[in-house]
Each structure stands twice: as structure tokens, then as C-alpha cells.
Amino acid sequence: MQTEPSPGTLPAREHLPAGHAGTPVLDVVIPVYNEEKDLRPCVLRLHEHLSRTFPYAFRITVADNASTDATPMVAARLAAELPEVRSYRLEQKGRGRALRTVWSASDAPVLAYMDVDLSTDLNALLPLVAPLISGHSDLAIGSRLARSSRVVRGAKREFISRTYNLILRGSLQARFSDAQCGFKAIRRDVAQVLLPLVEDTGWFFDTEMLVLAERAGLRIHEVPVDWVDDPNSTVHIVKTATDDLKGVWRVGRALATGSLALDRLARPFGDDPRDREISGVPKGLARQLVGFCVVGALSTLFYLVLYSGFRTFSGSQVANALALLVSAVANTAANRRLTFGVRGRGGAVRHQAQGLVVFGIGLVLTSGSLAALNAATAEPAHATELAVLIVANLAATVLRFLLFRAWVFPDRHDASPSTVVASHVPAAPTGPGPTAAGPASPVYATAPQQSAYGTGTSPYGTGDSSYRTGDSSYDHQTWGDATMRMQPVRPTDHDPRDAR
């Protein structure tokens, strides 16, 4: 699977123009599975709301996830009745698969989705997409956990939702408040680059997309919503929770090993005010100091626990050396990833070797302090030993930070390119899908169409308003395997260690 290379990274965010009449600015996707009863009132209500309140042209796309009831026929009738409604049929289940496939085919510059039960009050739709239209944000989500949100749901779902978001905060350092609310939007230019990195095709799709976007430094706008639980929801809570936890583990491991090419999501240098250099202030110093202090405090506690344990069967000098060695390895690894933002395994052995040299300097300081204490007192109390070691470790910590910043993880300012960023534009689909008809998977309405936001092939055209794909091959062939041409940039323009 290949994608066509293209120069540059994500473009700078700009306000989207209204465009020509009939060209949709917003495409709202409603993924459904066996929703023959709720689909029609949902679409009619959403259509009426958008017609009355939304100032831009819009489209509503029903994405049918292999329904076995009359849902496809209901969707087809709605598409025939309302010119702004389209239907899409997938032969495989999976909400993430449906969103990826429809979003990849859409020509609208703003893409959104909501659940068919319309649990979220539609008055939040315009505030959701407005920051994307204006160019202020890259993604937007509805939040049921914001202070001003008004939510009606049972204690069980409330507990599950809050627990899940706490897990995301603790394991993936997520800062957004509500990952599971079925009310989200994304700019199409961001989706083109972000979605190839998202592996999940089910309920974890939203969370994975948000985590990767946040780690890449994209701006996520949160909208407090009014939300009423649907008691007839068909979500299998246990299976969904299990799949979500597996997804958290997979994404966490990928982020820890640096196997995700998040650099391709970078905006042009200078688009972010944090890119601006201020004379006399080293870039990233404040963030590095905070990270180093947190890691240092945890490392000190770890060191003291190890020292107390080793002290039960060895002398003070041996216990100090062993405890300092183990904690130094852990400290170097933590500072490498969390403080200085170095990802991947490249240079890890060299960094640990340099860290051991720094460890040796700390060993001299702490061992010398213990030797001075033993010379002053024949049998010092254990509490006194710990107090002396804390003071010595504080001095060693200051020295360690200076050496880490200047020697182990220095800022590179040499003239030769030392890092690359990547970008791509999805290639046109090469297999059966919304732009190519196949004998096993007929596709309708695929006429080329000129868009106000670029030239391309519209999946909707001017004829019939429904189309179908027989499998998920379009999904994979459109986005490919994230292969692209890598382009060097100036080291001063982009530093992968300067995580946002």
C-alpha cells in the first residue's frame, strides 16, 4: 500500500471560505447498525436543525455498518427525499471503519459525526465546528465531563465513563476530558494525515485519534454539552471496555517506543507561537526544569527505598552504590523520554553510557558525604545517613541536570540537517471503492466534481445519492501504509525533542 508523496507539512490553519452554492462546508456522518426505527427521526431532526441554524452548506451522510434489518432502505429513502442527505453502505461492522471510510471519501473541509440517538443537544453543533471553520483548532469534541455540561444518565455509565477517562489520563497522559462522547469534528486536511496513523476500526477509534492528535501538538477544542443517556443503547459495555483497554496498551507501547511518525502532523514553523525564540531564554528550559524536578523527586524516593533495602544486608557504601546505580539507569531513561522528549531507541545505549558517567559523579558526591559522616561519627543513626544522602543528592541533581542538558541531551545547532519531517496527501484509491466500480461491489454516483477547496473526485457526484463498498479495501487503499518522501529541514525549525 502506497501513498503519493507531497512536499511540506500540514498547512497553516486558515478561516474556511463559504464556497460556492451547493458545496458543503460540513459533512456530518451518522454511523448506524440496525437502526431502522431511530434513523429517520434522527436525520429529519438534524436536517431541520442545520437548515435553520447552520450558515454554511452542509451534508448528512448515513454510514450503514452492515445492518441486517431495513436500515439501508430507510437511508436510501431519506437520500432520495432530501438533497443534502447521502447514504453509504459498508459490508463490515465497526464504527471506526465507517468513519474512516466516509471521511476519506468526503470533499467537505470540516468532517463531524454524531450518534444516531442524538443524545447530545444539537445546539452544541455550531460551537463544535466553528473553531475548525475559523482556523482556530484542528479537532473539536463534545464533553460531558466539563463543569458547565448538563448530563442525565445512570450511575453505572457515569462511573464507567469517568473511570475510563482517568485511565487515559494516568496511562497516556491525555489532557482532553471526554474521549467517548459521540460528538466530534475534525478538519479534513488534518484527517488526511492523521487517520492513516489510527489502527482501530471499532469504538476505540475516537480515543486513538485524539491521543495521537494531542501528542502531535494539534489543538483540540472542547465544547460543554447537554447530554441525555439513551436507555436503549445497544453498546456491549464489557466487550467495548476490554477492547478499549487493549487499545490503550497498544497505543501506549507505540508512543513509548517512538514507532509513530507524529512529525508528519507538524504545522509550518512559526504557526505556533511557542516556536518563537526569545533572546536570553533557552528554548524549552522551563518545561525541562519541571519535568526534571518531577523525575528527580520520584528517583530520589526510589533511591531511598533501594538504599534502605540494600542496607539490610550490606554496608552503607555498597548499599549506596547499588541503589544509585539502579536509580540512575531508571532516571536517565525517564529524563530521556519525559524531560528532553527523545523518542525511539536510537542513541539509547549512548545516552545510558553517558548517564552512567553522570552517575559516577553523583556516586563520588554521595560516597564522599557518607565517608565524611563516618569519619565524624563511628556509628551514625540511619536517619542521619538518609539526611546526609538527601543533601548530597540535591547537589548531585543540580549537576545532573546541567550535564544532561549540555552533554547528554544537548540542543543541536549545527548547520547540517539533523532531522526530517514528513507529509503526504492520500493517493487516489486504486481498488474497488467509492470511485471505482467492481462486479462484487457496485458503486453509484462517482462523477468528478470541482470543489471550492481543491480539485478532486467527489464520491457523491450529481446522480444517485447512495454508494456502496463491498469490503474495507477502499479504506486501506485510500490511506495506504503511511509511506512518504522524507524531507530535511533546518534543525532550528523543528526539534523532535521539543514535544508540545
Short mmCIF file of C-alpha atoms in Angstrom, two decimals:
data_model
loop_
_atom_site.label_atom_id
_atom_site.label_comp_id
_atom_site.label_asym_id
_atom_site.label_seq_id
_atom_site.Cartn_x
_atom_site.Cartn_y
_atom_site.Cartn_z
CA MET A 1 0.00 0.00 0.00
CA GLN A 2 1.48 3.33 -1.06
CA THR A 3 0.55 6.98 -0.77
CA GLU A 4 1.56 9.77 -3.09
CA PRO A 5 4.31 11.95 -1.59
CA SER A 6 3.89 15.69 -1.38
CA PRO A 7 6.14 18.46 -0.08
CA GLY A 8 5.64 20.25 3.19
CA THR A 9 3.78 19.51 6.39
CA LEU A 10 0.24 20.45 7.40
CA PRO A 11 -0.63 23.91 6.09
CA ALA A 12 -1.23 26.82 8.41
CA ARG A 13 -4.80 26.93 9.71
CA GLU A 14 -6.95 29.46 7.90
CA HIS A 15 -10.59 30.52 8.01
CA LEU A 16 -12.56 28.42 5.55
CA PRO A 17 -14.46 30.40 2.90
CA ALA A 18 -18.17 29.82 2.42
CA GLY A 19 -17.52 28.45 -1.06
CA HIS A 20 -19.88 28.15 -3.97
CA ALA A 21 -23.54 27.33 -3.56
CA GLY A 22 -24.07 23.62 -3.11
CA THR A 23 -20.52 22.92 -1.97
CA PRO A 24 -20.77 21.53 1.58
CA VAL A 25 -18.53 23.01 4.23
CA LEU A 26 -19.67 20.47 6.83
CA ASP A 27 -20.25 16.74 6.39
CA VAL A 28 -21.99 15.15 9.39
CA VAL A 29 -21.66 11.36 9.45
CA ILE A 30 -24.13 9.20 11.34
CA PRO A 31 -22.77 5.65 11.74
CA VAL A 32 -25.63 3.16 12.21
CA TYR A 33 -26.15 -0.54 12.75
CA ASN A 34 -29.71 -1.93 12.75
CA GLU A 35 -31.32 1.44 13.49
CA GLU A 36 -34.39 1.20 11.27
CA LYS A 37 -36.63 2.78 13.93
CA ASP A 38 -34.43 5.68 15.04
CA LEU A 39 -32.70 6.60 11.79
CA ARG A 40 -35.47 8.55 10.06
CA PRO A 41 -36.47 10.81 13.00
CA CYS A 42 -32.78 11.40 13.74
CA VAL A 43 -31.94 12.52 10.21
CA LEU A 44 -35.07 14.64 9.85
CA ARG A 45 -34.40 16.40 13.14
CA LEU A 46 -30.73 17.00 12.29
CA HIS A 47 -31.60 18.22 8.79
CA GLU A 48 -34.18 20.65 10.15
CA HIS A 49 -31.74 21.99 12.73
CA LEU A 50 -28.92 22.52 10.23
CA SER A 51 -31.26 24.12 7.67
CA ARG A 52 -32.48 26.57 10.30
CA THR A 53 -29.25 27.40 12.16
CA PHE A 54 -26.14 26.50 10.14
CA PRO A 55 -24.85 29.40 7.97
CA TYR A 56 -22.90 27.20 5.53
CA ALA A 57 -23.85 24.48 3.08
CA PHE A 58 -23.89 21.06 4.73
CA ARG A 59 -24.28 17.37 4.04
CA ILE A 60 -25.57 14.49 6.18
CA THR A 61 -24.10 11.08 5.43
CA VAL A 62 -25.63 7.90 6.82
CA ALA A 63 -22.88 5.26 7.18
CA ASP A 64 -24.53 1.86 7.45
CA ASN A 65 -22.31 -0.68 9.25
CA ALA A 66 -23.53 -3.90 7.62
CA SER A 67 -27.05 -3.65 9.06
CA THR A 68 -29.24 -6.75 8.72
CA ASP A 69 -32.61 -5.00 9.11
CA ALA A 70 -34.31 -2.33 6.99
CA THR A 71 -31.78 0.39 7.85
CA PRO A 72 -30.29 0.53 4.29
CA MET A 73 -33.74 1.05 2.78
CA VAL A 74 -34.59 3.78 5.28
CA ALA A 75 -31.29 5.51 4.48
CA ALA A 76 -31.93 5.24 0.74
CA ARG A 77 -35.40 6.77 1.08
CA LEU A 78 -34.01 9.66 3.11
CA ALA A 79 -31.32 10.26 0.48
CA ALA A 80 -33.99 10.32 -2.22
CA GLU A 81 -36.17 12.78 -0.30
CA LEU A 82 -33.54 15.24 0.92
CA PRO A 83 -30.84 16.57 -1.43
CA GLU A 84 -28.42 17.18 1.49
CA VAL A 85 -28.57 13.54 2.62
CA ARG A 86 -26.35 10.74 1.29
CA SER A 87 -26.16 7.08 2.23
CA TYR A 88 -23.14 4.81 2.39
CA ARG A 89 -23.23 1.03 2.81
CA LEU A 90 -20.35 -0.98 4.31
CA GLU A 91 -20.39 -4.77 4.43
CA GLN A 92 -18.25 -4.89 7.58
CA LYS A 93 -19.06 -3.65 11.06
CA GLY A 94 -17.04 -1.13 13.01
CA ARG A 95 -17.75 2.49 13.83
CA GLY A 96 -14.13 3.45 13.28
CA ARG A 97 -14.12 1.72 9.90
CA ALA A 98 -17.26 3.60 8.87
CA LEU A 99 -15.89 7.00 9.94
CA ARG A 100 -12.52 6.43 8.29
CA THR A 101 -14.10 5.32 5.02
CA VAL A 102 -16.67 8.11 4.75
CA TRP A 103 -14.34 10.83 5.96
CA SER A 104 -11.72 9.72 3.45
CA ALA A 105 -14.27 9.99 0.63
CA SER A 106 -15.75 13.34 1.64
CA ASP A 107 -14.84 16.60 -0.07
CA ALA A 108 -16.10 18.79 2.80
CA PRO A 109 -13.37 20.74 4.65
CA VAL A 110 -14.98 20.02 8.05
CA LEU A 111 -15.96 16.47 8.99
CA ALA A 112 -18.11 15.59 12.00
CA TYR A 113 -20.03 12.66 13.40
CA MET A 114 -22.71 12.06 15.98
CA ASP A 115 -24.60 9.07 17.35
CA VAL A 116 -27.97 8.21 15.85
CA ASP A 117 -29.76 8.56 19.20
CA LEU A 118 -28.95 12.30 19.24
CA SER A 119 -28.21 12.13 22.96
CA THR A 120 -26.24 15.36 22.57
CA ASP A 121 -28.25 18.56 22.26
CA LEU A 122 -27.89 19.84 18.70
CA ASN A 123 -27.37 23.41 19.90
CA ALA A 124 -23.76 22.38 20.55
CA LEU A 125 -23.15 21.53 16.87
CA LEU A 126 -22.35 25.04 15.66
CA PRO A 127 -20.00 25.77 18.62
CA LEU A 128 -18.35 22.40 17.87
CA VAL A 129 -17.42 23.16 14.27
CA ALA A 130 -16.97 26.94 14.48
CA PRO A 131 -13.34 26.75 15.76
CA LEU A 132 -12.50 24.43 12.85
CA ILE A 133 -14.09 26.70 10.28
CA SER A 134 -12.34 29.75 11.72
CA GLY A 135 -8.95 28.02 11.71
CA HIS A 136 -8.56 28.23 15.48
CA SER A 137 -8.48 24.46 16.14
CA ASP A 138 -7.74 21.17 14.42
CA LEU A 139 -10.25 18.90 16.17
CA ALA A 140 -13.28 19.50 18.38
CA ILE A 141 -15.07 17.22 20.82
CA GLY A 142 -18.18 17.41 22.93
CA SER A 143 -17.51 16.92 26.62
CA ARG A 144 -20.00 15.56 29.13
CA LEU A 145 -17.46 15.99 31.93
CA ALA A 146 -16.95 19.75 31.64
CA ARG A 147 -18.19 21.82 34.58
CA SER A 148 -20.90 23.55 32.59
CA SER A 149 -22.17 20.37 30.92
CA ARG A 150 -25.61 19.10 31.90
CA VAL A 151 -25.85 15.32 31.78
CA VAL A 152 -28.62 12.87 32.58
CA ARG A 153 -27.50 9.25 32.83
CA GLY A 154 -27.35 6.34 35.22
CA ALA A 155 -24.70 5.84 37.89
CA LYS A 156 -23.25 2.80 36.10
CA ARG A 157 -22.46 4.63 32.87
CA GLU A 158 -21.24 7.67 34.80
CA PHE A 159 -18.79 5.50 36.75
CA ILE A 160 -17.55 3.70 33.62
CA SER A 161 -17.05 6.94 31.69
CA ARG A 162 -15.13 8.70 34.44
CA THR A 163 -13.02 5.62 35.18
CA TYR A 164 -12.08 5.26 31.52
CA ASN A 165 -11.03 8.89 31.23
CA LEU A 166 -8.98 8.58 34.42
CA ILE A 167 -7.21 5.58 32.87
CA LEU A 168 -6.41 7.66 29.79
CA ARG A 169 -5.02 10.47 31.93
CA GLY A 170 -2.90 8.12 34.01
CA SER A 171 -1.59 5.86 31.26
CA LEU A 172 -1.45 8.03 28.12
CA GLN A 173 -1.22 11.48 29.79
CA ALA A 174 -4.36 12.57 27.94
CA ARG A 175 -5.50 16.12 28.74
CA PHE A 176 -8.88 16.10 27.00
CA SER A 177 -11.75 15.40 29.35
CA ASP A 178 -14.13 13.10 27.46
CA ALA A 179 -12.94 10.59 24.88
CA GLN A 180 -16.15 8.62 24.41
CA CYS A 181 -18.79 11.25 23.70
CA GLY A 182 -20.21 10.53 20.23
CA PHE A 183 -19.97 14.15 19.12
CA LYS A 184 -16.70 15.10 17.38
CA ALA A 185 -15.36 17.03 14.39
CA ILE A 186 -12.07 17.32 12.54
CA ARG A 187 -10.67 19.43 9.71
CA ARG A 188 -10.30 17.44 6.51
CA ASP A 189 -6.66 18.45 5.94
CA VAL A 190 -5.84 17.10 9.40
CA ALA A 191 -7.86 13.91 8.84
CA GLN A 192 -5.93 13.16 5.65
CA VAL A 193 -2.69 12.93 7.60
CA LEU A 194 -3.93 11.75 11.00
CA LEU A 195 -6.23 8.86 10.05
CA PRO A 196 -3.50 6.70 8.44
CA LEU A 197 -1.90 6.50 11.89
CA VAL A 198 -5.11 5.26 13.57
CA GLU A 199 -5.32 1.47 13.58
CA ASP A 200 -8.55 0.78 15.44
CA THR A 201 -11.74 0.23 13.45
CA GLY A 202 -14.17 -0.03 16.38
CA TRP A 203 -15.11 2.01 19.43
CA PHE A 204 -11.51 2.87 20.39
CA PHE A 205 -11.11 4.78 17.11
CA ASP A 206 -12.06 8.11 18.75
CA THR A 207 -9.66 7.75 21.65
CA GLU A 208 -6.72 6.73 19.49
CA MET A 209 -7.33 9.64 17.12
CA LEU A 210 -7.47 12.14 19.99
CA VAL A 211 -4.38 10.80 21.78
CA LEU A 212 -2.27 10.91 18.61
CA ALA A 213 -3.52 14.38 17.74
CA GLU A 214 -2.72 15.68 21.21
CA ARG A 215 0.74 14.11 21.23
CA ALA A 216 1.45 15.70 17.85
CA GLY A 217 0.66 19.14 19.24
CA LEU A 218 -2.63 19.67 17.40
CA ARG A 219 -5.23 21.87 19.08
CA ILE A 220 -8.33 20.11 20.41
CA HIS A 221 -11.33 22.29 21.23
CA GLU A 222 -13.80 21.05 23.87
CA VAL A 223 -17.44 22.05 23.94
CA PRO A 224 -19.58 21.51 27.07
CA VAL A 225 -22.73 19.66 26.00
CA ASP A 226 -26.17 18.83 27.30
CA TRP A 227 -26.49 15.05 27.10
CA VAL A 228 -29.28 12.61 27.91
CA ASP A 229 -28.47 8.91 28.07
CA ASP A 230 -30.28 6.59 25.70
CA PRO A 231 -31.54 3.66 27.82
CA ASN A 232 -31.95 1.52 24.70
CA SER A 233 -28.30 1.77 23.67
CA THR A 234 -27.00 -1.45 22.11
CA VAL A 235 -23.35 -0.97 23.12
CA HIS A 236 -21.85 -4.10 24.70
CA ILE A 237 -20.17 -2.49 27.70
CA VAL A 238 -17.89 -5.38 28.76
CA LYS A 239 -16.57 -6.12 25.27
CA THR A 240 -16.15 -2.43 24.49
CA ALA A 241 -14.25 -1.85 27.75
CA THR A 242 -11.98 -4.83 27.05
CA ASP A 243 -11.21 -3.64 23.52
CA ASP A 244 -10.57 -0.12 24.81
CA LEU A 245 -8.06 -1.34 27.39
CA LYS A 246 -6.27 -3.36 24.71
CA GLY A 247 -6.16 -0.21 22.61
CA VAL A 248 -4.74 1.82 25.48
CA TRP A 249 -1.94 -0.74 25.89
CA ARG A 250 -1.19 -0.79 22.14
CA VAL A 251 -1.10 2.99 21.76
CA GLY A 252 0.91 3.44 24.96
CA ARG A 253 3.50 0.95 23.78
CA ALA A 254 3.72 2.62 20.35
CA LEU A 255 4.21 6.05 21.94
CA ALA A 256 6.82 4.71 24.36
CA THR A 257 8.88 3.13 21.57
CA GLY A 258 8.52 6.11 19.25
CA SER A 259 7.16 3.96 16.40
CA LEU A 260 4.53 6.55 15.37
CA ALA A 261 5.61 9.20 12.86
CA LEU A 262 3.85 12.08 14.58
CA ASP A 263 6.20 14.62 12.96
CA ARG A 264 4.11 14.48 9.80
CA LEU A 265 1.35 16.26 11.74
CA ALA A 266 3.52 19.31 12.41
CA ARG A 267 2.28 22.72 11.35
CA PRO A 268 4.63 25.06 9.46
CA PHE A 269 7.32 26.52 11.68
CA GLY A 270 6.11 29.80 13.14
CA ASP A 271 2.41 28.88 13.03
CA ASP A 272 2.63 28.05 16.74
CA PRO A 273 3.61 30.99 18.98
CA ARG A 274 5.71 28.56 21.03
CA ASP A 275 8.05 28.38 18.02
CA ARG A 276 9.11 31.98 18.60
CA GLU A 277 12.53 32.36 20.11
CA ILE A 278 13.05 34.91 22.87
CA SER A 279 16.55 36.23 23.31
CA GLY A 280 18.17 35.17 26.55
CA VAL A 281 15.68 32.38 27.26
CA PRO A 282 16.82 28.88 26.22
CA LYS A 283 14.05 27.14 24.33
CA GLY A 284 12.18 24.60 26.41
CA LEU A 285 14.09 25.38 29.62
CA ALA A 286 11.02 25.91 31.80
CA ARG A 287 9.35 22.70 30.63
CA GLN A 288 12.58 20.74 31.03
CA LEU A 289 13.08 22.06 34.56
CA VAL A 290 9.59 21.00 35.58
CA GLY A 291 10.00 17.56 34.04
CA PHE A 292 13.44 17.09 35.55
CA CYS A 293 12.21 18.08 39.03
CA VAL A 294 9.32 15.62 38.86
CA VAL A 295 11.56 12.81 37.64
CA GLY A 296 14.20 13.76 40.20
CA ALA A 297 11.75 13.67 43.11
CA LEU A 298 10.46 10.25 42.10
CA SER A 299 14.02 9.00 41.52
CA THR A 300 15.08 10.20 44.97
CA LEU A 301 12.23 8.30 46.62
CA PHE A 302 13.11 5.23 44.56
CA TYR A 303 16.78 5.60 45.54
CA LEU A 304 15.98 5.89 49.26
CA VAL A 305 13.77 2.80 49.14
CA LEU A 306 16.51 0.85 47.37
CA TYR A 307 19.16 2.10 49.81
CA SER A 308 17.09 1.05 52.80
CA GLY A 309 16.60 -2.37 51.26
CA PHE A 310 20.24 -2.92 50.35
CA ARG A 311 21.33 -1.60 53.74
CA THR A 312 19.72 -4.58 55.47
CA PHE A 313 22.38 -6.96 54.13
CA SER A 314 25.34 -4.73 53.19
CA GLY A 315 27.37 -1.79 54.36
CA SER A 316 26.44 1.81 53.68
CA GLN A 317 28.91 2.29 50.81
CA VAL A 318 27.81 -0.87 48.96
CA ALA A 319 24.13 -0.10 49.54
CA ASN A 320 24.64 3.46 48.26
CA ALA A 321 26.46 2.28 45.12
CA LEU A 322 23.84 -0.34 44.24
CA ALA A 323 20.88 1.94 44.92
CA LEU A 324 22.44 4.81 42.95
CA LEU A 325 23.26 2.55 40.01
CA VAL A 326 19.72 1.15 39.66
CA SER A 327 18.05 4.52 40.18
CA ALA A 328 20.47 6.21 37.76
CA VAL A 329 19.51 3.88 34.92
CA ALA A 330 15.83 4.50 35.59
CA ASN A 331 16.44 8.25 35.95
CA THR A 332 18.27 8.50 32.63
CA ALA A 333 15.53 6.58 30.81
CA ALA A 334 12.78 8.73 32.37
CA ASN A 335 14.54 12.02 31.66
CA ARG A 336 15.33 10.91 28.12
CA ARG A 337 11.64 10.38 27.35
CA LEU A 338 9.76 12.76 29.63
CA THR A 339 12.11 15.72 30.17
CA PHE A 340 14.00 16.00 26.89
CA GLY A 341 11.39 14.35 24.64
CA VAL A 342 13.71 11.86 22.94
CA ARG A 343 11.65 9.03 21.44
CA GLY A 344 12.66 5.75 19.89
CA ARG A 345 15.64 3.53 20.58
CA GLY A 346 18.17 5.47 18.57
CA GLY A 347 21.07 6.58 20.78
CA ALA A 348 19.58 4.94 23.88
CA VAL A 349 22.75 2.94 24.64
CA ARG A 350 24.95 6.02 24.25
CA HIS A 351 22.61 8.04 26.48
CA GLN A 352 22.73 5.36 29.17
CA ALA A 353 26.54 5.23 28.95
CA GLN A 354 26.73 9.00 29.38
CA GLY A 355 24.20 8.71 32.19
CA LEU A 356 26.49 6.26 33.96
CA VAL A 357 29.31 8.81 33.80
CA VAL A 358 26.96 11.30 35.42
CA PHE A 359 26.11 8.54 37.90
CA GLY A 360 29.80 8.21 38.73
CA ILE A 361 29.97 11.90 39.60
CA GLY A 362 26.92 11.52 41.83
CA LEU A 363 28.49 8.45 43.42
CA VAL A 364 31.57 10.45 44.30
CA LEU A 365 29.44 13.16 45.93
CA THR A 366 27.26 10.79 47.94
CA SER A 367 30.05 8.38 48.86
CA GLY A 368 32.23 11.28 49.95
CA SER A 369 29.38 12.57 52.11
CA LEU A 370 28.97 9.13 53.74
CA ALA A 371 32.73 8.86 54.29
CA ALA A 372 32.77 12.28 55.94
CA LEU A 373 29.85 11.27 58.17
CA ASN A 374 31.52 8.00 59.19
CA ALA A 375 34.72 9.87 59.96
CA ALA A 376 32.81 12.27 62.19
CA THR A 377 30.64 9.62 63.91
CA ALA A 378 31.60 6.00 64.49
CA GLU A 379 28.02 4.64 64.25
CA PRO A 380 25.70 7.25 62.74
CA ALA A 381 21.97 6.73 63.00
CA HIS A 382 20.09 5.54 59.92
CA ALA A 383 18.03 8.75 59.87
CA THR A 384 21.22 10.79 59.86
CA GLU A 385 22.58 8.79 56.93
CA LEU A 386 19.39 9.45 54.97
CA ALA A 387 19.52 13.18 55.74
CA VAL A 388 23.14 13.42 54.55
CA LEU A 389 22.30 11.47 51.41
CA ILE A 390 19.34 13.74 50.63
CA VAL A 391 21.55 16.83 50.81
CA ALA A 392 24.24 15.17 48.69
CA ASN A 393 21.65 14.03 46.16
CA LEU A 394 20.29 17.55 45.86
CA ALA A 395 23.73 18.78 44.88
CA ALA A 396 24.15 15.85 42.52
CA THR A 397 20.73 16.56 41.00
CA VAL A 398 21.64 20.13 40.06
CA LEU A 399 24.85 18.92 38.49
CA ARG A 400 22.99 16.09 36.73
CA PHE A 401 20.54 18.50 35.09
CA LEU A 402 23.33 20.72 33.80
CA LEU A 403 25.23 17.75 32.40
CA PHE A 404 22.09 16.20 30.87
CA ARG A 405 21.15 19.46 29.14
CA ALA A 406 24.63 20.40 27.97
CA TRP A 407 26.18 16.99 27.26
CA VAL A 408 23.80 14.00 27.21
CA PHE A 409 20.77 15.61 25.50
CA PRO A 410 22.10 18.88 24.03
CA ASP A 411 20.24 21.13 21.60
CA ARG A 412 21.76 20.67 18.14
CA HIS A 413 22.58 23.87 16.30
CA ASP A 414 24.96 22.55 13.69
CA ALA A 415 24.44 23.61 10.10
CA SER A 416 23.79 20.18 8.62
CA PRO A 417 20.24 18.87 8.59
CA SER A 418 19.80 16.56 11.55
CA THR A 419 16.12 15.78 11.49
CA VAL A 420 13.36 15.34 8.97
CA VAL A 421 9.67 15.82 8.87
CA ALA A 422 7.26 14.11 6.55
CA SER A 423 4.00 14.83 4.91
CA HIS A 424 1.71 13.25 2.40
CA VAL A 425 -1.54 13.57 0.55
CA PRO A 426 -3.64 10.42 0.27
CA ALA A 427 -3.38 8.77 -3.09
CA ALA A 428 -6.42 8.20 -5.23
CA PRO A 429 -7.94 4.80 -4.49
CA THR A 430 -6.63 2.06 -6.76
CA GLY A 431 -9.13 -0.65 -5.95
CA PRO A 432 -12.88 -1.00 -5.59
CA GLY A 433 -14.40 1.81 -3.61
CA PRO A 434 -16.40 4.99 -3.94
CA THR A 435 -14.54 5.97 -7.10
CA ALA A 436 -14.28 2.68 -8.90
CA ALA A 437 -16.98 0.17 -9.58
CA GLY A 438 -16.36 -3.54 -9.27
CA PRO A 439 -18.54 -6.51 -10.07
CA ALA A 440 -18.82 -7.58 -6.46
CA SER A 441 -19.24 -4.12 -5.01
CA PRO A 442 -21.29 -1.75 -7.21
CA VAL A 443 -20.72 1.94 -6.65
CA TYR A 444 -23.04 4.74 -7.68
CA ALA A 445 -22.70 8.45 -8.38
CA THR A 446 -18.97 8.89 -8.91
CA ALA A 447 -18.80 11.81 -11.31
CA PRO A 448 -15.80 14.15 -10.93
CA GLN A 449 -16.67 17.39 -9.25
CA GLN A 450 -14.86 20.69 -8.80
CA SER A 451 -14.68 21.75 -5.17
CA ALA A 452 -14.08 25.24 -3.84
CA TYR A 453 -11.33 23.71 -1.69
CA GLY A 454 -9.40 21.89 -4.36
CA THR A 455 -9.77 19.71 -7.41
CA GLY A 456 -10.61 16.09 -6.94
CA THR A 457 -13.19 13.42 -7.42
CA SER A 458 -16.31 13.71 -5.34
CA PRO A 459 -17.77 10.47 -4.06
CA TYR A 460 -21.23 11.91 -4.35
CA GLY A 461 -21.44 13.41 -7.85
CA THR A 462 -24.73 14.55 -9.31
CA GLY A 463 -26.62 11.32 -9.89
CA ASP A 464 -27.81 8.79 -7.38
CA SER A 465 -27.23 9.71 -3.76
CA SER A 466 -26.05 6.37 -2.39
CA TYR A 467 -22.99 4.26 -2.93
CA ARG A 468 -21.61 1.02 -1.58
CA THR A 469 -18.36 -0.75 -0.90
CA GLY A 470 -18.18 -4.49 -0.62
CA ASP A 471 -15.28 -4.62 1.82
CA SER A 472 -12.79 -2.43 3.59
CA SER A 473 -10.25 -2.45 0.76
CA TYR A 474 -11.09 1.13 -0.11
CA ASP A 475 -10.32 2.13 3.43
CA HIS A 476 -6.81 0.71 3.21
CA GLN A 477 -6.08 1.61 -0.38
CA THR A 478 -7.08 5.23 0.11
CA TRP A 479 -4.89 5.87 3.11
CA GLY A 480 -2.12 3.39 2.37
CA ASP A 481 0.66 2.44 4.74
CA ALA A 482 1.87 5.95 5.52
CA THR A 483 4.85 5.67 3.15
CA MET A 484 6.06 9.05 2.08
CA ARG A 485 9.06 11.09 0.99
CA MET A 486 11.10 12.43 3.87
CA GLN A 487 12.38 15.98 3.54
CA PRO A 488 15.18 17.57 5.57
CA VAL A 489 14.56 20.80 7.39
CA ARG A 490 16.73 23.15 9.36
CA PRO A 491 17.40 21.89 12.89
CA THR A 492 16.35 25.29 14.26
CA ASP A 493 12.97 24.95 12.58
CA HIS A 494 11.90 21.72 14.20
CA ASP A 495 13.23 19.78 17.14
CA PRO A 496 11.50 16.46 17.78
CA ARG A 497 12.50 16.68 21.41
CA ASP A 498 10.51 19.86 21.86
CA ALA A 499 7.27 17.99 22.49
CA ARG A 500 4.18 20.16 22.65
#
